[in-house]
mmCIF file of C-alpha atoms in Angstrom:
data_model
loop_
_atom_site.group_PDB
_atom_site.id
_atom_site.type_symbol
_atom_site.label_atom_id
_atom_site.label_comp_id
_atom_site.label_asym_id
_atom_site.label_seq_id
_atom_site.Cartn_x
_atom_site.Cartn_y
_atom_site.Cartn_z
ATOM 1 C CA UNK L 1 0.000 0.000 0.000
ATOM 2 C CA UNK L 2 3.016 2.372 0.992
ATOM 3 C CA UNK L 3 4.377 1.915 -2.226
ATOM 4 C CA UNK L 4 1.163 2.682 -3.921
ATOM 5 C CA UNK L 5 0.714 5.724 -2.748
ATOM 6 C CA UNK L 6 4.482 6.976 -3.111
ATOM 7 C CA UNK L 7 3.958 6.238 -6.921
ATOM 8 C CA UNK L 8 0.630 8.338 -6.915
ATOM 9 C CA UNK L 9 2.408 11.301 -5.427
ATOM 10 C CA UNK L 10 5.172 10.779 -7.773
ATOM 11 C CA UNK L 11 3.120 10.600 -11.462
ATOM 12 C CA UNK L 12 0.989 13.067 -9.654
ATOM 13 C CA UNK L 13 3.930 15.729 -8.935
ATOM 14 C CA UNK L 14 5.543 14.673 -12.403
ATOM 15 C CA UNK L 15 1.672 15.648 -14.074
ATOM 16 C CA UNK L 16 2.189 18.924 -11.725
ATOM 17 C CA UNK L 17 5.349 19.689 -13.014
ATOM 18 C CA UNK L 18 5.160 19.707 -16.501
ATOM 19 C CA UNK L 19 1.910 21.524 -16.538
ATOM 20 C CA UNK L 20 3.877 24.175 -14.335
ATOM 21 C CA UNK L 21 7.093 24.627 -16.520
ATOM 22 C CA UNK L 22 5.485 26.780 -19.175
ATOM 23 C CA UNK L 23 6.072 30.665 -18.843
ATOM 24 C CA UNK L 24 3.656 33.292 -17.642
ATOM 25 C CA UNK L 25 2.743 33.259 -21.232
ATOM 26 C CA UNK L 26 0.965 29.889 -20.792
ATOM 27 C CA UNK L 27 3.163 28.517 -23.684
ATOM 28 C CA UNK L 28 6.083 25.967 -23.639
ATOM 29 C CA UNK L 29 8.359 26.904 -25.770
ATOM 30 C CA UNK L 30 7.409 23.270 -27.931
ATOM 31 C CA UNK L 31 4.183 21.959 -28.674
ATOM 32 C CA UNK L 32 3.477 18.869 -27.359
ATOM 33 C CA UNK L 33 3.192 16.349 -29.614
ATOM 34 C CA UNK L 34 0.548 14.566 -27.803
ATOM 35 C CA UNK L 35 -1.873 17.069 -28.192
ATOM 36 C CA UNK L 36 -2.682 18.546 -31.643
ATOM 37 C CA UNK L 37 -3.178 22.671 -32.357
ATOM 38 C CA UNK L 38 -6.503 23.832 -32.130
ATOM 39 C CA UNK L 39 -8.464 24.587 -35.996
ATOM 40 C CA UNK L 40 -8.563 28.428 -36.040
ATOM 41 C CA UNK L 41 -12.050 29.006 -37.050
ATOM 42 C CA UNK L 42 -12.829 32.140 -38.056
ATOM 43 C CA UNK L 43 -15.039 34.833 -40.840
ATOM 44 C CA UNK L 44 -14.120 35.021 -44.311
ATOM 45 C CA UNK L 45 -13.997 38.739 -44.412
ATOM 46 C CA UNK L 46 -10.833 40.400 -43.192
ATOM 47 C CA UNK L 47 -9.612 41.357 -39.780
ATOM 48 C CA UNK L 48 -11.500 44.793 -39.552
ATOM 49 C CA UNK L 49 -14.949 43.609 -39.844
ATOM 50 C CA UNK L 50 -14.266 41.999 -37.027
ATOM 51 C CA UNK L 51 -15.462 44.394 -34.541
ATOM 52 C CA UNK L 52 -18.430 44.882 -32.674
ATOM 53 C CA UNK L 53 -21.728 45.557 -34.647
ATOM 54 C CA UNK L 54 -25.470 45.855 -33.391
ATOM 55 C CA UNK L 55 -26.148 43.121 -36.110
ATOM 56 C CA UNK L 56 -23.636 40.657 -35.726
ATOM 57 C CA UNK L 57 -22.027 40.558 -32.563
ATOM 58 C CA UNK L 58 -18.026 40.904 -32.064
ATOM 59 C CA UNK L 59 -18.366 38.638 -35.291
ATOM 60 C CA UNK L 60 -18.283 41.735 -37.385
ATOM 61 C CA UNK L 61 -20.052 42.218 -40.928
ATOM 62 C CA UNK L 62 -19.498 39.488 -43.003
ATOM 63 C CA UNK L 63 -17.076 41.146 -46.212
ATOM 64 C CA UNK L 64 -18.794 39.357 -49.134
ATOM 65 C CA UNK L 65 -22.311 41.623 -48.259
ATOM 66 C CA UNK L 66 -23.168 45.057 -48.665
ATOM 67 C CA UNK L 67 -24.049 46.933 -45.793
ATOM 68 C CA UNK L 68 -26.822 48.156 -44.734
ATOM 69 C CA UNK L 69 -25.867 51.730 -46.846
ATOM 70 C CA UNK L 70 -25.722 49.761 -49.911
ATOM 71 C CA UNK L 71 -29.762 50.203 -50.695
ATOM 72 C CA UNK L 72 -30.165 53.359 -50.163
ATOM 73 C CA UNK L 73 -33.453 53.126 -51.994
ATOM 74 C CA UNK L 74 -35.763 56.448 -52.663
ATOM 75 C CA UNK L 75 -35.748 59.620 -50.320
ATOM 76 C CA UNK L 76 -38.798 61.221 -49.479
ATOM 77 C CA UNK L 77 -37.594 64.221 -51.675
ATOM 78 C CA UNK L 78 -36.526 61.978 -54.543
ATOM 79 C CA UNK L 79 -40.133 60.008 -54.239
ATOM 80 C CA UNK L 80 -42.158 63.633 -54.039
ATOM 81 C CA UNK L 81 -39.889 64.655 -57.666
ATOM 82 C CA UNK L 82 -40.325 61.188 -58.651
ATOM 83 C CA UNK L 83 -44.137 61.261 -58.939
ATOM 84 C CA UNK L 84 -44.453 64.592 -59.968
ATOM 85 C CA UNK L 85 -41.941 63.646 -63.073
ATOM 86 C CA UNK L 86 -44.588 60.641 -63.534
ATOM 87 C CA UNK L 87 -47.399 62.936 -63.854
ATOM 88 C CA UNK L 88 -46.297 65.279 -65.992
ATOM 89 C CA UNK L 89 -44.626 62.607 -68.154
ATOM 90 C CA UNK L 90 -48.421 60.973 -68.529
ATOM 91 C CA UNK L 91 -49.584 64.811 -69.669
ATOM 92 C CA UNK L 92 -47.067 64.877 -72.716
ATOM 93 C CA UNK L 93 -47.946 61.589 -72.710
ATOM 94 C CA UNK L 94 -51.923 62.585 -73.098
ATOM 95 C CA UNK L 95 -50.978 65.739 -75.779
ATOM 96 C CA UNK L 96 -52.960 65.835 -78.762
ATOM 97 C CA UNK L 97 -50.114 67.291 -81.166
ATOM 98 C CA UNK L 98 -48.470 66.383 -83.910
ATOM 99 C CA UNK L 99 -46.062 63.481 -84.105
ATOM 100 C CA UNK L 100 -42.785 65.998 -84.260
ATOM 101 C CA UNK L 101 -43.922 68.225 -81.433
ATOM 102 C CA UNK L 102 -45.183 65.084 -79.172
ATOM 103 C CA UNK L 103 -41.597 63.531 -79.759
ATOM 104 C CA UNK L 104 -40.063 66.197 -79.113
ATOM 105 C CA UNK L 105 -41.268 66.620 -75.648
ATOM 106 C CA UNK L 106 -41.509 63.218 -75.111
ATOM 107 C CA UNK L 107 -38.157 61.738 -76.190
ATOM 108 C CA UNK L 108 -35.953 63.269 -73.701
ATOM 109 C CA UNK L 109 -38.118 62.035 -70.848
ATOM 110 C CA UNK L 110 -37.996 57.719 -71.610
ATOM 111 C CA UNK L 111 -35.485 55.113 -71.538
ATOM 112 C CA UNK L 112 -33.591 54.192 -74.814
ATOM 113 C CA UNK L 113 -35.630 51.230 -75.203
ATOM 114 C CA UNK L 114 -38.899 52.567 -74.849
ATOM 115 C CA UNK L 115 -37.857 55.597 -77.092
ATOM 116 C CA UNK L 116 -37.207 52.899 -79.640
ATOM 117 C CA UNK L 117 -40.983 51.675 -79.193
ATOM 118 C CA UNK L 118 -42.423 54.942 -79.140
ATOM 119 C CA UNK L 119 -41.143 55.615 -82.836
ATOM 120 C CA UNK L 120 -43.977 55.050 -84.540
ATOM 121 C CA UNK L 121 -46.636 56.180 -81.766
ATOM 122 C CA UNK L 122 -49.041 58.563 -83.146
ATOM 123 C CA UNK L 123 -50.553 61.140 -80.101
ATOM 124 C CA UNK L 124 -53.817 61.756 -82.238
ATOM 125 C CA UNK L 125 -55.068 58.365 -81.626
ATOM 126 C CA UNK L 126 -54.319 58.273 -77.824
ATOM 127 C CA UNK L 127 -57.446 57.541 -75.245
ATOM 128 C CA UNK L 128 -56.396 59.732 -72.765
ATOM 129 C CA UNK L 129 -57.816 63.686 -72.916
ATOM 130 C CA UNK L 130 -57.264 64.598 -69.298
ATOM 131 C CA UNK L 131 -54.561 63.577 -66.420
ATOM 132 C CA UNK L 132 -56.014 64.432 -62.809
ATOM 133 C CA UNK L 133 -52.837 63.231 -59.955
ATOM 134 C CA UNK L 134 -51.071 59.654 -58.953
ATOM 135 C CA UNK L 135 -53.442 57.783 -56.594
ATOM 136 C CA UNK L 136 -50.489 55.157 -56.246
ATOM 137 C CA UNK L 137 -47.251 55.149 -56.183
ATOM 138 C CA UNK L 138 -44.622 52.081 -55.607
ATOM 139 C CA UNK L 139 -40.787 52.658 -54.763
ATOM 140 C CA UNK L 140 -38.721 49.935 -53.925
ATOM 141 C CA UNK L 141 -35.840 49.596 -51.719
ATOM 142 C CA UNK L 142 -33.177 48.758 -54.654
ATOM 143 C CA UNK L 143 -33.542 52.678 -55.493
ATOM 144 C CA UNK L 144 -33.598 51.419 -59.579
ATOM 145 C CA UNK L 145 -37.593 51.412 -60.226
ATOM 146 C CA UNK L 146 -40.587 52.842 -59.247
ATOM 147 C CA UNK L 147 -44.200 52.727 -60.351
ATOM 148 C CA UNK L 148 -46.611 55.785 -60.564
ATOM 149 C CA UNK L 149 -50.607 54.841 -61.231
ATOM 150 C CA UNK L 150 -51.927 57.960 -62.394
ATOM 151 C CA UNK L 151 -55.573 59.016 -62.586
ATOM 152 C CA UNK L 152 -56.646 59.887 -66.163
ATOM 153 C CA UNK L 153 -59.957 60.426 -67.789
ATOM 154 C CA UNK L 154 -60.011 57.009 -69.509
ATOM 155 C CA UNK L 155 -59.055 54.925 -66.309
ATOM 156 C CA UNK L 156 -55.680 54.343 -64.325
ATOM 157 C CA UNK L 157 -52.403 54.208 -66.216
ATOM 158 C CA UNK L 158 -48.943 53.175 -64.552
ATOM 159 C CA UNK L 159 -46.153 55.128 -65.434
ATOM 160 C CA UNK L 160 -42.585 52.926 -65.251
ATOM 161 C CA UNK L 161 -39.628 54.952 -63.981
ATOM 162 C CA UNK L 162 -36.219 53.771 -64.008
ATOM 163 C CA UNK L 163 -32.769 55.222 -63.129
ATOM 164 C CA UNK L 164 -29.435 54.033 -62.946
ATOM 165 C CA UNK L 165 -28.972 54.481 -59.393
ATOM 166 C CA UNK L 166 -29.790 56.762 -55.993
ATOM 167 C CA UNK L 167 -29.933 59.971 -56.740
ATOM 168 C CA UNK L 168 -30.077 60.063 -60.639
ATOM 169 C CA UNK L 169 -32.676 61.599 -62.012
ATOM 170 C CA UNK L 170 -35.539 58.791 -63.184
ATOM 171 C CA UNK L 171 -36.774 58.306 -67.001
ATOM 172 C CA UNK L 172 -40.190 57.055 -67.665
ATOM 173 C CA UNK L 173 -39.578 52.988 -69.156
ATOM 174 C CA UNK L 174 -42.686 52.099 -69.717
ATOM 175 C CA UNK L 175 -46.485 53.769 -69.537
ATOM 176 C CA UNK L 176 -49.257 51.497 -69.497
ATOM 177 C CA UNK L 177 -53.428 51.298 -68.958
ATOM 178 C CA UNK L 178 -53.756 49.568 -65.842
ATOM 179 C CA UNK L 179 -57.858 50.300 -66.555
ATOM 180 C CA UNK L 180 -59.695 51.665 -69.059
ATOM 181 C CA UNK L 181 -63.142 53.324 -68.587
ATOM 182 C CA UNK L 182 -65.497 51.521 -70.881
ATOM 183 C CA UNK L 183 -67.587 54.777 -72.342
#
């Protein structure tokens, strides 16, 4: 039994030992073969997003997505300009002119490719006499589109807008009937 216990206090004060010979640091200077290196697991982003953030922790923002300034969709002013430019679009839209006058205020307001549809569009045949206000408009947060409904005499139309980005002035892509007032 004595030498029982003498060999327990020895592998015991051996164990001691060698867990007490590394530094202040908490290192040895060798890793122990015994025991393998931890996986560093970590973001994919770099180093500085790896602070603290109200969204993600002390994880930081993950690099490969935008923040949360990326979308910085329509402004209220940008919205208020935005319909108005709808509105008045639909009123050139409505004139009853000739084909070289109605281009001519009409061209400089649409999108290449609706320009390129609107070649051949004759105003004298158009349903629409009077334009009263938007009673709808649409802006979503990827600050590219938006979609005016706009009261008219002969029903609701939707006026497309499109721009290249937040804060660029929108052009009209595409006006449509939405309804038509059977008369």
């Amino acid at each position: 039994m004595r030498k029982t216990c003498v060999v327990g206090v020895l592998v015991a004060a051996v164990f001691l030992g060698g867990c007490s010979s590394q530094g202040s640091s908490g290192s040895s200077g060798q890793q122990s073969s015994s025991s393998p290196a931890a996986p560093v697991v970590g973001a994919s982003g770099s180093s500085s997003g790896a602070e603290d953030n109200d969204r993600y922790g002390h994880y930081g923002e993950p690099a490969n997505s935008p923040g949360p300034g990326a979308y910085a969709g329509w402004s209220k002013e940008e919205q208020k300009t935005a319909t108005e430019f709808a509105v008045s679009s639909m009123r050139i839209f409505a004139m009853k002119t000739d084909a070289k006058t109605w281009h001519l205020y009409m061209d400089p307001r649409v999108t290449d490719g609706y320009k390129k549809q609107l070649e051949r569009y004759n105003p004298q045949y158009g349903s629409v006499n009077t334009v009263y206000q938007a009673v709808y408009t649409e802006f979503p947060p990827d600050a590219k589109k938006a979609v005016v409904r706009v009261e008219t005499d002969a029903g609701v139309w939707v006026v497309h807008l499109q721009r290249e980005g937040a804060g660029e002035a929108p052009k009209v892509a595409l006006i449509e009937p939405l309804t038509l007032k059977k008369g």
